[in-house]
mmCIF file of C-alpha atoms and ligand atoms in Angstrom:
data_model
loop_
_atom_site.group_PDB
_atom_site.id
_atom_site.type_symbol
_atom_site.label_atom_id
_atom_site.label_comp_id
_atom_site.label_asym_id
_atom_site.label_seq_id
_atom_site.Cartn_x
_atom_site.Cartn_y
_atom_site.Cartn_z
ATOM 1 C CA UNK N 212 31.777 130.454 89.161
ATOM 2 C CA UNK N 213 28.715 131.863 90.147
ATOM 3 C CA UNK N 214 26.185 131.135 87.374
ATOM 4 C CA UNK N 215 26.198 127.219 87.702
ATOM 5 C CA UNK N 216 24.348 127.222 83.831
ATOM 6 C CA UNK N 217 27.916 128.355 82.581
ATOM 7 C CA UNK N 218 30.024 126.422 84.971
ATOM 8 C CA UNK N 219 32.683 124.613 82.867
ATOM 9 C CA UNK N 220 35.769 122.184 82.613
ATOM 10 C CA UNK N 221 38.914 121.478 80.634
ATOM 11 C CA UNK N 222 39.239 117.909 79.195
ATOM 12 C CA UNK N 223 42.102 116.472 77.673
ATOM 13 C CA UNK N 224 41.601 113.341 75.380
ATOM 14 C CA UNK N 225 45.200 112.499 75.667
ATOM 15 C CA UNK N 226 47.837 110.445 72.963
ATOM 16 C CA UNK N 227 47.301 106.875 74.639
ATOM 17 C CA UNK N 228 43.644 107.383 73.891
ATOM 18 C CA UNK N 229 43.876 108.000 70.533
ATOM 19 C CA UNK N 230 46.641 105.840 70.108
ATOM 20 C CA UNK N 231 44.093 103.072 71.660
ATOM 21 C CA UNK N 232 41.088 104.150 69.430
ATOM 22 C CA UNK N 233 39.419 104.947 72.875
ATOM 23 C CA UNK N 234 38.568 108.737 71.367
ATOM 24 C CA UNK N 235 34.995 107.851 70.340
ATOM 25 C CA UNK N 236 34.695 106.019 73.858
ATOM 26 C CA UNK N 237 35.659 108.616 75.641
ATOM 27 C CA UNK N 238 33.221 111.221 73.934
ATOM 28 C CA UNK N 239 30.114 109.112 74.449
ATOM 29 C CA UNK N 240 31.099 108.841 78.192
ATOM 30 C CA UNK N 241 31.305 112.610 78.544
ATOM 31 C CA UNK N 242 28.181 112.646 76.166
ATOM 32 C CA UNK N 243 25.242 115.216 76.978
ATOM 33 C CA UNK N 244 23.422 112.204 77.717
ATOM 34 C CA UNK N 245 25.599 110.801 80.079
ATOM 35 C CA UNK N 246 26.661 114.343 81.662
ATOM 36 C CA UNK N 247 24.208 116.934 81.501
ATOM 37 C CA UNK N 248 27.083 118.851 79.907
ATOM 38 C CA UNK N 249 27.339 120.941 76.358
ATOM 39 C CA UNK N 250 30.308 121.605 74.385
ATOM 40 C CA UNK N 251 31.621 125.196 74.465
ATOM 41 C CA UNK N 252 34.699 124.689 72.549
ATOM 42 C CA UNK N 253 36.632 121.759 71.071
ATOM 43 C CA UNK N 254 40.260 121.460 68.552
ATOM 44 C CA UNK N 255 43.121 119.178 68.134
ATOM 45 C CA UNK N 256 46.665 119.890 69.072
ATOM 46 C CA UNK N 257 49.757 119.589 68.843
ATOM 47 C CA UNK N 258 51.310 119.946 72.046
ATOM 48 C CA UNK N 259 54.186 121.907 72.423
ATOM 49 C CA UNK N 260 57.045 121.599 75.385
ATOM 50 C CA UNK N 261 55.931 124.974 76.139
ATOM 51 C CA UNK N 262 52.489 124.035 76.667
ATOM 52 C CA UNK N 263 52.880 120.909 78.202
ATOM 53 C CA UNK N 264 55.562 122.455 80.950
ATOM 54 C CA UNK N 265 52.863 125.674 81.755
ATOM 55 C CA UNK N 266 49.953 122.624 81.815
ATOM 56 C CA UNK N 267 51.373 120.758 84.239
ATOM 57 C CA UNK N 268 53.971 123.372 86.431
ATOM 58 C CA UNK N 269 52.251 122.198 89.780
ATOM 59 C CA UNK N 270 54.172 118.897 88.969
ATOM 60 C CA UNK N 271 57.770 120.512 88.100
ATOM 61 C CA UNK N 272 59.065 118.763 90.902
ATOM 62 C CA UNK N 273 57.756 115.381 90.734
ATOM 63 C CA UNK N 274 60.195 112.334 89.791
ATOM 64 C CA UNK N 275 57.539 111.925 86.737
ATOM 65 C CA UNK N 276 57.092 115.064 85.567
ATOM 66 C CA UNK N 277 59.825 114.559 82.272
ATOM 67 C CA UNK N 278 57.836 111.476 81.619
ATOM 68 C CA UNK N 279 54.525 113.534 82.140
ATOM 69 C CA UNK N 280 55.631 115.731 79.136
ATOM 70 C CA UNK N 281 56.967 113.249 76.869
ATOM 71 C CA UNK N 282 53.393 111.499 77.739
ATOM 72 C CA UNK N 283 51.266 114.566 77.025
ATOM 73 C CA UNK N 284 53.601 116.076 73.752
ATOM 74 C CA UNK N 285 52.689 112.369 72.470
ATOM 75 C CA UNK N 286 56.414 111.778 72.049
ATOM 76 C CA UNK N 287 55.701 108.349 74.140
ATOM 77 C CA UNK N 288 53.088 107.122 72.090
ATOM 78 C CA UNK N 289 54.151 108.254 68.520
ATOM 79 C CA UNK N 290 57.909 108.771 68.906
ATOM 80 C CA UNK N 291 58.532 107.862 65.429
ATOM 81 C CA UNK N 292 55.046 109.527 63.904
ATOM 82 C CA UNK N 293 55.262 113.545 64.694
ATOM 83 C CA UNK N 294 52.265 114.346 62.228
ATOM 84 C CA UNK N 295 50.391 112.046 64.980
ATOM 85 C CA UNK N 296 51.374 113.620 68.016
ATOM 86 C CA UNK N 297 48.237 115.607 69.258
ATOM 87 C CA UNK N 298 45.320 115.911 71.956
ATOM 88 C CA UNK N 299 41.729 116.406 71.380
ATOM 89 C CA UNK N 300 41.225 119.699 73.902
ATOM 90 C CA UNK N 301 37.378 119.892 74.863
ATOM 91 C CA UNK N 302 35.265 122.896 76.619
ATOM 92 C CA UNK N 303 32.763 121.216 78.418
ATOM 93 C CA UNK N 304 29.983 123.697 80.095
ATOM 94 C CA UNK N 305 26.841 122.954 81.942
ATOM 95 C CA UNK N 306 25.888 122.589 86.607
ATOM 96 C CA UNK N 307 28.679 121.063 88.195
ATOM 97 C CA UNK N 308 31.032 120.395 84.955
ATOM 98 C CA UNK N 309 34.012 120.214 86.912
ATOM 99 C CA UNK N 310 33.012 117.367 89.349
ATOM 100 C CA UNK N 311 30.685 115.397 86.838
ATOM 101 C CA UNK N 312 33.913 115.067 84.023
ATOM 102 C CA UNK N 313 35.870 114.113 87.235
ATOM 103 C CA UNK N 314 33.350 112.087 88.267
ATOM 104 C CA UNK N 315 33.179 109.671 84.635
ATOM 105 C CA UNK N 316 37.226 110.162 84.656
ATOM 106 C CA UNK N 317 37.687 108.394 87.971
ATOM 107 C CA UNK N 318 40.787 108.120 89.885
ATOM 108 C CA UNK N 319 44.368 109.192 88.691
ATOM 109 C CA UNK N 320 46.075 105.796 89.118
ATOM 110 C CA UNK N 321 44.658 103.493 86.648
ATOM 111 C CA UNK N 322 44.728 100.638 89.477
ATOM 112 C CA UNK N 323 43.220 102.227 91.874
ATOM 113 C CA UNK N 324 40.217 103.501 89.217
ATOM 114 C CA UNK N 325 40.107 99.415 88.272
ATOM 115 C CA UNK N 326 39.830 98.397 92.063
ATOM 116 C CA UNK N 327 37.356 101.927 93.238
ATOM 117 C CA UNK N 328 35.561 102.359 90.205
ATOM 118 C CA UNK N 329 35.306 99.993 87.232
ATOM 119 C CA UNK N 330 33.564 101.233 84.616
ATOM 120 C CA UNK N 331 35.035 105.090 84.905
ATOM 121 C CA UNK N 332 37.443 106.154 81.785
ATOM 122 C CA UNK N 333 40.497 105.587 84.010
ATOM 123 C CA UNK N 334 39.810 102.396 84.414
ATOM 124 C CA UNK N 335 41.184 101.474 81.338
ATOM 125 C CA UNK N 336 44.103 102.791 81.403
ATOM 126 C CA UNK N 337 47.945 101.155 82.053
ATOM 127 C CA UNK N 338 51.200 101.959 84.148
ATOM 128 C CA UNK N 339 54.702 102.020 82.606
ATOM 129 C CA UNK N 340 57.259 101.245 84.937
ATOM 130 C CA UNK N 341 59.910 104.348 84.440
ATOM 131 C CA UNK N 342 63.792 103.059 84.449
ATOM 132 C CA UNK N 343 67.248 105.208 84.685
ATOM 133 C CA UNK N 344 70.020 103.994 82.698
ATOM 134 C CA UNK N 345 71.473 101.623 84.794
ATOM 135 C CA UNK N 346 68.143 99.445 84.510
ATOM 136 C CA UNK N 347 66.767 100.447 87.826
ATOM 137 C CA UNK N 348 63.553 101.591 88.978
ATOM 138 C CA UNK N 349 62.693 105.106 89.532
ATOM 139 C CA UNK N 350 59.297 105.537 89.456
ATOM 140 C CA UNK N 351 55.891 105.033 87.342
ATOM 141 C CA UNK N 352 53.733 106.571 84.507
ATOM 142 C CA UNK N 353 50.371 106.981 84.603
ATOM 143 C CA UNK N 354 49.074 106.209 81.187
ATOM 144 C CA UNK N 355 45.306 107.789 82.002
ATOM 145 C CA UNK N 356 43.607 108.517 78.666
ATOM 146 C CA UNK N 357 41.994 112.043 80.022
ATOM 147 C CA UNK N 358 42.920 115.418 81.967
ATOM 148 C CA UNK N 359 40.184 117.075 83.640
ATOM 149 C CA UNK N 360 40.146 120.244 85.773
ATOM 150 C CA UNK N 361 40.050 119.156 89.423
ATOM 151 C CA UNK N 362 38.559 122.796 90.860
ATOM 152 C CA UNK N 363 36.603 126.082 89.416
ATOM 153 C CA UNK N 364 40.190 127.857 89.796
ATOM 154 C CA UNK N 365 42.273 124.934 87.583
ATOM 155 C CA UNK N 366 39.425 125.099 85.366
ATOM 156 C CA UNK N 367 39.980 128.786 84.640
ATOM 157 C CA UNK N 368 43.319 128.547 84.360
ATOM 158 C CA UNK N 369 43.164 125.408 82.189
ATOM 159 C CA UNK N 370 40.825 126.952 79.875
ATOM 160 C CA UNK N 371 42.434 130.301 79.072
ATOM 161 C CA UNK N 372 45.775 128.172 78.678
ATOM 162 C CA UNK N 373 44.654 126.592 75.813
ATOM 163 C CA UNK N 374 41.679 128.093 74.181
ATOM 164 C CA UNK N 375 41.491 131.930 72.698
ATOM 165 C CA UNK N 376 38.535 133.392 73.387
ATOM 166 C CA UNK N 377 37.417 133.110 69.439
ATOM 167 C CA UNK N 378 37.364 129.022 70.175
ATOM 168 C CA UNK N 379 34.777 129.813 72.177
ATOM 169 C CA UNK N 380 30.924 131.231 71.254
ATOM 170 C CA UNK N 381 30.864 134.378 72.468
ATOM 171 C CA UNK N 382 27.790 133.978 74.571
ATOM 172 C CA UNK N 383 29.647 130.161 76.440
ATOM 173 C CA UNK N 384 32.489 132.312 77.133
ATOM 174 C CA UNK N 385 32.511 132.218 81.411
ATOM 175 C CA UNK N 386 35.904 134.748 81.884
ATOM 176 C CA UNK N 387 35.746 138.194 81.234
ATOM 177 C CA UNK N 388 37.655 139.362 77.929
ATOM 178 C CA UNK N 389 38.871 142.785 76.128
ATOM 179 C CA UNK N 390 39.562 144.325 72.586
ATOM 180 C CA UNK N 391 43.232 144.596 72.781
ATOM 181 C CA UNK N 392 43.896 148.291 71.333
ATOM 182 C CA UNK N 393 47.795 146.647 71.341
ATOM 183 C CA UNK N 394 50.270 144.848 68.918
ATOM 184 C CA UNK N 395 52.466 142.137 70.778
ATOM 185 C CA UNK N 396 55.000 139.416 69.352
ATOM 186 C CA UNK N 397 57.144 136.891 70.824
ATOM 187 C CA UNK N 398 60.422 135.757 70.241
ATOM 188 C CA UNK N 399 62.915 133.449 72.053
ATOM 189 C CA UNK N 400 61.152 134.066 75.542
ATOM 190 C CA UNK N 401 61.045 137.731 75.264
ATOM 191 C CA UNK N 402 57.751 140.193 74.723
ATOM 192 C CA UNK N 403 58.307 142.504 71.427
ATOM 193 C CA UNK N 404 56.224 145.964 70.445
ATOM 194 C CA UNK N 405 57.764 145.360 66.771
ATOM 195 C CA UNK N 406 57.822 143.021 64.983
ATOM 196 C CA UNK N 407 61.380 141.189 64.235
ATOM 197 C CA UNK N 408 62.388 137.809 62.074
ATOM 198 C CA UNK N 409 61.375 134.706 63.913
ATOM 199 C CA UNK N 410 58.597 136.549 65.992
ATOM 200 C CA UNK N 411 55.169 135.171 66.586
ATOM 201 C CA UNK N 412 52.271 138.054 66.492
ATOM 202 C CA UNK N 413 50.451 136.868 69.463
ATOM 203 C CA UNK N 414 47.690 139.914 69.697
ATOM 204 C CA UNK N 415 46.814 142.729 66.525
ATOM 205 C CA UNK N 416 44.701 145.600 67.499
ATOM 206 C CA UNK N 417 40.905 144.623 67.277
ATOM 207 C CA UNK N 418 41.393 141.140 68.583
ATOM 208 C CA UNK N 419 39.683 139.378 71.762
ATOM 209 C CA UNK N 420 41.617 138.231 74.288
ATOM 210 C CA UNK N 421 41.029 137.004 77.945
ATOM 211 C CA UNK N 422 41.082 140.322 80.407
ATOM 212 C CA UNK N 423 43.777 138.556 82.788
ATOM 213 C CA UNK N 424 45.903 137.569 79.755
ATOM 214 C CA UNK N 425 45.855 141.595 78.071
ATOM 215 C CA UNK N 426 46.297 143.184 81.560
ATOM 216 C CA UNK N 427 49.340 140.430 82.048
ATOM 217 C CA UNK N 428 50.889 141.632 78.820
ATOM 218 C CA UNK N 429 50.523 144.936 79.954
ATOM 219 C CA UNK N 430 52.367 144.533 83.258
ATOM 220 C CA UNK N 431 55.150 142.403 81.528
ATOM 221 C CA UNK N 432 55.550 144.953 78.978
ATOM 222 C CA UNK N 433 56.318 147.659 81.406
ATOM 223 C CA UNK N 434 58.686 145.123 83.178
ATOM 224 C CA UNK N 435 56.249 144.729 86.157
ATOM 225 C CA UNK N 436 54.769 141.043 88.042
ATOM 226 C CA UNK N 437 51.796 139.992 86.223
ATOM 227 C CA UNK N 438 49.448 137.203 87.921
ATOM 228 C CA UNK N 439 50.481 134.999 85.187
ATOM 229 C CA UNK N 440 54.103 134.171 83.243
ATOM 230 C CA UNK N 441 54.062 135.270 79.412
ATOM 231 C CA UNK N 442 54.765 131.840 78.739
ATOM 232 C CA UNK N 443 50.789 130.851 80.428
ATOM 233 C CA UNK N 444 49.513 133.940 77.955
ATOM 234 C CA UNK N 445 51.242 133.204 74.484
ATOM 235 C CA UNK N 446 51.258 129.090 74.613
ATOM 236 C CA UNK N 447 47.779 129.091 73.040
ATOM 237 C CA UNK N 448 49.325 131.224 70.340
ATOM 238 C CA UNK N 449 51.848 129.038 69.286
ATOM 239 C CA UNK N 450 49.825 126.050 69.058
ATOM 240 C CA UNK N 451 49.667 124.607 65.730
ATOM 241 C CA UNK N 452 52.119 127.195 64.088
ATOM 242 C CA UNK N 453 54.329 124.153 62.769
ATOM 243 C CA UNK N 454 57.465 126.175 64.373
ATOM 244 C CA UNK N 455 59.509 123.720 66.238
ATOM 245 C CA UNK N 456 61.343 124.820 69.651
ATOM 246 C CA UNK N 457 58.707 126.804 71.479
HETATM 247 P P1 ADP G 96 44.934 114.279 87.822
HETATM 248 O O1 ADP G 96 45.252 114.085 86.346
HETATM 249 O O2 ADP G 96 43.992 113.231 88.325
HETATM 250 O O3 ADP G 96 44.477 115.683 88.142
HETATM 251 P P2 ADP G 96 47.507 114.977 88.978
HETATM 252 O O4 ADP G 96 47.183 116.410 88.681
HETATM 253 O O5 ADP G 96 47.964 114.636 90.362
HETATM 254 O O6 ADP G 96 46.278 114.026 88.626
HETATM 255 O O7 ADP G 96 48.648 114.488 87.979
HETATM 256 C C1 ADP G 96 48.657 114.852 86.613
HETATM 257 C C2 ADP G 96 49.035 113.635 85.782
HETATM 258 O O8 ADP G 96 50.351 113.209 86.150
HETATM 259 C C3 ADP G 96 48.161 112.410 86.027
HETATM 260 O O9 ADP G 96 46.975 112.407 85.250
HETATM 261 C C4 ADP G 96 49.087 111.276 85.659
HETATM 262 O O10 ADP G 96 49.139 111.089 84.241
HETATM 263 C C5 ADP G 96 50.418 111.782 86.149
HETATM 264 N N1 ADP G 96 50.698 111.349 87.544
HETATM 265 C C6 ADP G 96 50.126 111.799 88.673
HETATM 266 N N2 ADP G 96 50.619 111.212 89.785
HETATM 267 C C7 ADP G 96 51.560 110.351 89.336
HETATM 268 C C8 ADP G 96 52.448 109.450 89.984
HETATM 269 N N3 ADP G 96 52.478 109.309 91.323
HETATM 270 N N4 ADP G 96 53.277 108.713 89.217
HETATM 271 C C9 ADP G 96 53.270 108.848 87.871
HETATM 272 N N5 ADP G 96 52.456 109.693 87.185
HETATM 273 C C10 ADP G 96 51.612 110.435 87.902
HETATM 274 MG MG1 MG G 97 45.452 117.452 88.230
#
């Protein structure tokens, strides 16, 4: 990111924060006040599977990761209360956006955030001891209230994962974008031309979309490697559709 002014981060107000009433909290932490930093784009949602795995893929391996995506879907903290399962996903722009909403967020381990830095959003947060059947231990969840972007590179990434381009004011936008000239759906993992029952229009002709995402669809359409999966370009599309099973 080379003009610092429009340098900017992905936060994540995530489900034990709102289930906490720590949303407000949060917000005046990350507060222009406190940060130096403006808001380029905020919404709430509902996070699908499909999100949740593209979000956090680094972690596919990890002996937490199926607890990570319960956690983040909100399926831990409002099993029995779908209508309540959500995130509040913020843009935050402004010099040095990525470290400063690191900075207030602290350490990932609660514990270690009590111990290094009380005071920091982390901080308050728990650990849930993870179990297999048989009763025994087999690892730990990090209950953490917030995501933020750890680099300039996540932070792209992060940000064109979940935000379209029209969440965004068109001068705050930081990545390049096009008018897509194309019509694409998407239907049980699979890129259509043409519409068919059960698809999702992800892009019309005339809409904005991120550069990297249209010249991904491109490549995928003509069966070539993009630098991203279809599943990082259409997630944002699905969000909030009320269509189960993405
Ligand atoms: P951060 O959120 O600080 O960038 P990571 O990217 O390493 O941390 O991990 C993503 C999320 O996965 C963390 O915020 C936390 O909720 C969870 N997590 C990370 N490491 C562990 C761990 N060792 N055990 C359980 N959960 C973890
Ligand atoms: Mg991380």
């Amino acid at each position: 990111m080379r003009n610092k002014e429009l340098e900017q981060t992905l936060a994540l107000i995530k489900p034990d924060a709102l289930k906490n009433s720590l949303t407000g909290y949060v917000l005046s932490q990350l507060s222009e006040f406190h940060t130096g930093l403006i808001y380029a784009g905020a919404k709430v949602v509902h996070v699908t599977r499909m999100l949740a795995e593209v979000h956090y893929e680094e972690h596919l391996d990890k002996v937490f990761y199926p607890s990570l995506i319960e956690y983040i879907t909100g399926h831990v903290h409002y099993a029995e209360k779908p209508h309540r399962q959500r995130v509040i996903a913020i843009v935050y722009q402004g010099p040095d956006a990525v470290k400063r909403v690191r900075d207030v967020s602290g350490p990932t381990n609660p514990h270690t955030a009590r111990e290094q830095k009380p005071g920091c959003i982390r901080s308050l947060g728990t650990i849930v001891t993870l179990k297999d059947d048989t009763g025994k231990e087999i690892g730990e969840r990090m209950d953490n209230l917030i995501h933020a972007s750890a680099t300039d590179d996540e932070a792209e990434r992060e940000i064109k994962l979940w935000f379209k381009p029209n969440e965004i004011p068109p001068s705050m936008r930081a990545y390049s974008t096009l008018r897509s000239e194309e019509l694409y759906y998407f239907k049980d993992e699979k890129l259509l031309a043409k519409f068919e029952p059960g698809s999702v229009c992800v892009v019309a002709p005339g809409d904005v979309m991120w550069k990297s995402d249209l010249e991904a669809l491109r490549l995928i359409q003509k069966g070539e490697e993009a630098s991203c999966s279809l599943r990082t370009v259409v997630a944002k599309y699905l969000l909030n559709e009320g269509t189960e099973g993405h």
